[in-house]
């Protein structure tokens, strides 16, 4: 898809992967709506991209419906959706204080998995009614998983489950939407230099980066955004998960 002039929605767009992706889409000429819980951050990215900044809890049906409606009113029906919103709290199933509170597990699933599905269902409805483009394409959806989906580490049970769910829903979604020309893809990043990692002590950062076979460093949010752009442009990419990890495998 040529994204020039097309409406795009990026969740988690206030920072990290989402912000980099929103900027890349805007640079390519897309009309971008940025969704995030952080009002100040989402407004800053929207100002930089010349797009629309919306505060939205992606895990809530009404909030997402309202945000997509506002994006549609401003830019037209969504053609590109990139799901980057997510949280990654670490907690053991049974810790020093007993079993993990079920609410903690539910929160991660709600934001990461249900939030991704919530926007997928709404964006796909928009795309389904849009005019077909080249090759009959109507839209592309890219969700963010993680290499933890298949190599989850100790303390990552909720996060790993949520990201595995994102990969799991990709194929049936792609099969359902193929008849109307909507592609569904997933990116599974490894260690990316987002604020979550860059706020760690330098010694910890160096140790983690040293585990990446090549290149010997954290990934850059811009590299994630570059991959999103390639997926958007390459119409033969559909129903697959691409690892972006420098050959890293979590121990």
XYZ file of C-alpha atoms in Angstrom:
251
model
C 0.000 0.000 0.000
C 1.099 3.492 -0.751
C 0.273 5.194 2.552
C 0.305 8.720 1.111
C -2.980 10.384 1.976
C -4.270 7.291 3.783
C -5.614 7.269 7.341
C -3.479 5.454 9.913
C -4.031 4.725 13.604
C -1.142 3.956 15.971
C -1.838 2.829 19.529
C 0.752 3.406 22.227
C 1.903 6.247 20.025
C 3.045 8.546 22.806
C 6.498 6.978 23.112
C 8.814 4.180 22.036
C 7.768 1.950 19.151
C 4.453 3.717 18.651
C 5.950 7.204 18.472
C 8.617 6.107 15.990
C 5.980 4.407 13.852
C 3.651 7.416 13.901
C 6.512 9.648 12.755
C 7.498 7.252 9.960
C 3.927 7.031 8.688
C 3.525 10.805 8.780
C 6.845 11.300 6.955
C 5.536 8.995 4.226
C 2.430 11.125 3.871
C -0.135 9.229 5.940
C -2.717 11.039 8.031
C -1.953 9.712 11.489
C -4.095 9.423 14.607
C -2.041 8.665 17.710
C -3.698 6.904 20.664
C -2.155 6.751 24.124
C -3.103 7.086 27.796
C -0.551 9.854 28.343
C -2.162 13.144 27.289
C 1.040 15.202 27.230
C 2.952 12.569 25.253
C 0.210 11.969 22.709
C -0.218 15.687 22.105
C 3.528 16.116 21.573
C 3.699 13.322 18.987
C 0.539 14.566 17.262
C 2.018 18.048 17.005
C 5.242 16.694 15.525
C 3.425 14.515 12.992
C 0.717 17.029 12.130
C -1.844 14.419 13.098
C -4.509 13.803 15.692
C -3.701 12.961 19.318
C -6.306 11.045 21.299
C -6.277 9.784 24.882
C -7.594 6.228 24.819
C -7.628 3.148 27.046
C -7.375 0.531 24.308
C -8.779 -2.201 26.534
C -12.141 -0.446 26.919
C -14.715 -0.884 24.160
C -16.358 2.525 24.490
C -13.052 4.403 24.654
C -11.702 2.714 21.524
C -14.974 3.161 19.636
C -14.971 6.879 20.428
C -11.315 7.276 19.413
C -11.770 5.461 16.099
C -14.856 7.563 15.362
C -12.888 10.769 15.965
C -10.033 9.507 13.796
C -12.489 8.632 11.026
C -14.130 12.051 11.197
C -10.736 13.758 10.893
C -8.964 11.520 8.372
C -11.472 9.141 6.805
C -11.741 5.361 7.267
C -8.676 3.658 8.716
C -6.387 2.003 6.166
C -3.420 1.229 8.435
C -3.577 0.097 12.070
C -0.446 -0.444 14.147
C -1.002 -1.827 17.645
C 1.898 -0.807 19.905
C 0.097 -0.177 23.210
C 1.250 -2.558 25.919
C 2.499 -3.049 29.456
C 5.132 -5.448 30.798
C 5.030 -5.808 34.589
C 7.106 -8.692 35.948
C 5.673 -10.982 38.604
C 6.045 -14.634 39.571
C 3.004 -16.905 39.620
C 3.771 -17.664 43.270
C 5.938 -15.099 45.016
C 6.985 -14.343 48.571
C 3.527 -13.009 49.350
C 1.671 -15.939 47.832
C -0.016 -16.425 44.453
C -0.123 -13.610 41.932
C -3.333 -11.597 42.309
C -5.605 -12.575 39.441
C -6.286 -8.895 38.775
C -2.599 -8.389 37.882
C -2.771 -11.107 35.224
C -6.089 -9.784 33.932
C -4.691 -6.255 33.567
C -1.883 -7.368 31.261
C -4.253 -9.462 29.146
C -6.728 -6.578 28.957
C -4.217 -4.016 27.758
C -1.981 -6.141 25.536
C -4.273 -8.770 24.044
C -7.810 -7.434 24.405
C -6.555 -3.949 23.536
C -5.009 -5.232 20.303
C -8.173 -7.133 19.389
C -10.354 -4.160 20.288
C -8.641 -1.897 17.759
C -8.318 -4.706 15.218
C -12.084 -5.286 15.158
C -12.857 -1.580 14.807
C -10.205 -0.828 12.205
C -11.168 -3.901 10.174
C -14.784 -2.745 10.119
C -13.616 0.621 8.736
C -11.359 -1.021 6.163
C -14.019 -3.465 4.991
C -16.241 -0.621 3.811
C -13.486 1.373 2.118
C -12.862 1.470 -1.623
C -10.331 -1.136 -2.812
C -6.842 0.024 -3.774
C -4.243 -1.708 -5.962
C -4.651 -5.522 -5.991
C -7.972 -5.041 -4.205
C -6.237 -4.121 -0.947
C -8.354 -2.257 1.585
C -6.094 -2.146 4.628
C -3.258 -3.574 6.693
C -3.101 -4.344 10.413
C 0.186 -4.807 12.274
C 0.195 -5.872 15.922
C 3.151 -6.047 18.292
C 3.979 -9.354 19.953
C 7.366 -10.228 21.484
C 9.946 -12.967 21.380
C 8.706 -13.627 24.937
C 5.596 -15.118 23.313
C 7.608 -18.281 22.641
C 10.555 -17.834 25.029
C 8.979 -16.230 28.058
C 11.279 -15.854 31.029
C 10.630 -16.292 34.718
C 8.230 -13.591 35.894
C 6.815 -13.028 32.405
C 3.826 -15.367 32.554
C 1.175 -12.691 31.980
C 3.221 -10.800 29.394
C 4.175 -13.974 27.506
C 0.566 -15.195 27.496
C -0.702 -11.869 26.165
C 1.874 -11.764 23.376
C 1.288 -15.413 22.440
C -2.400 -14.546 22.142
C -1.593 -11.752 19.697
C 0.304 -14.198 17.493
C -2.487 -16.747 17.845
C -5.252 -14.447 16.632
C -3.292 -13.289 13.583
C -3.916 -16.242 11.243
C -7.673 -16.601 11.794
C -8.035 -12.835 11.413
C -6.019 -12.839 8.174
C -8.104 -15.725 6.832
C -11.345 -13.960 7.692
C -10.335 -10.650 6.141
C -8.572 -12.000 3.033
C -11.802 -11.916 1.041
C -12.061 -8.144 1.508
C -8.371 -7.357 0.961
C -7.180 -6.726 4.529
C -3.766 -8.060 5.556
C -2.887 -8.967 9.160
C 0.725 -9.172 10.340
C 2.615 -9.375 13.626
C 6.076 -8.165 14.633
C 7.847 -9.892 17.522
C 10.593 -7.554 18.771
C 13.473 -8.578 20.972
C 15.293 -6.014 23.106
C 14.452 -2.570 21.764
C 15.907 0.654 23.185
C 12.685 2.080 24.578
C 12.443 4.021 27.876
C 11.733 0.747 29.721
C 15.254 -0.490 28.966
C 17.116 2.801 28.710
C 16.101 3.790 32.249
C 17.896 0.750 33.653
C 21.414 1.103 35.125
C 24.089 1.184 32.424
C 25.648 -2.042 33.740
C 22.319 -3.847 33.264
C 21.898 -2.364 29.792
C 25.369 -3.487 28.761
C 24.729 -7.005 30.040
C 21.442 -7.308 28.152
C 22.804 -5.819 24.938
C 25.736 -8.218 25.117
C 23.305 -11.137 24.799
C 22.243 -10.026 21.306
C 24.325 -12.003 18.751
C 24.327 -9.344 16.007
C 24.262 -6.452 15.942
C 25.605 -6.292 19.499
C 23.145 -3.683 20.766
C 19.498 -2.966 21.498
C 17.218 -2.522 18.551
C 16.084 0.992 17.711
C 12.429 2.074 17.648
C 13.135 3.445 14.168
C 14.068 -0.075 13.007
C 10.683 -1.301 14.183
C 9.042 1.583 12.312
C 11.033 0.724 9.170
C 9.675 -2.823 9.322
C 6.114 -1.550 9.750
C 6.561 0.608 6.663
C 7.877 -2.315 4.637
C 4.935 -4.471 5.715
C 2.534 -1.717 4.697
C 4.179 -1.391 1.285
C 4.675 -5.098 0.496
C 1.282 -6.584 -0.329
C 2.573 -10.164 -0.323
C 3.279 -10.011 3.396
C 0.265 -11.474 5.159
C -0.540 -13.795 8.090
C 2.991 -14.035 9.461
C 5.102 -13.032 12.443
C 8.452 -11.378 11.813
C 11.058 -11.469 14.584
C 13.087 -8.304 15.037
C 15.704 -9.496 17.497
C 19.226 -9.671 16.060
C 19.133 -13.506 16.368
C 18.533 -13.322 20.115
C 16.869 -16.200 21.943
C 15.780 -15.538 25.499
C 17.477 -17.946 27.938
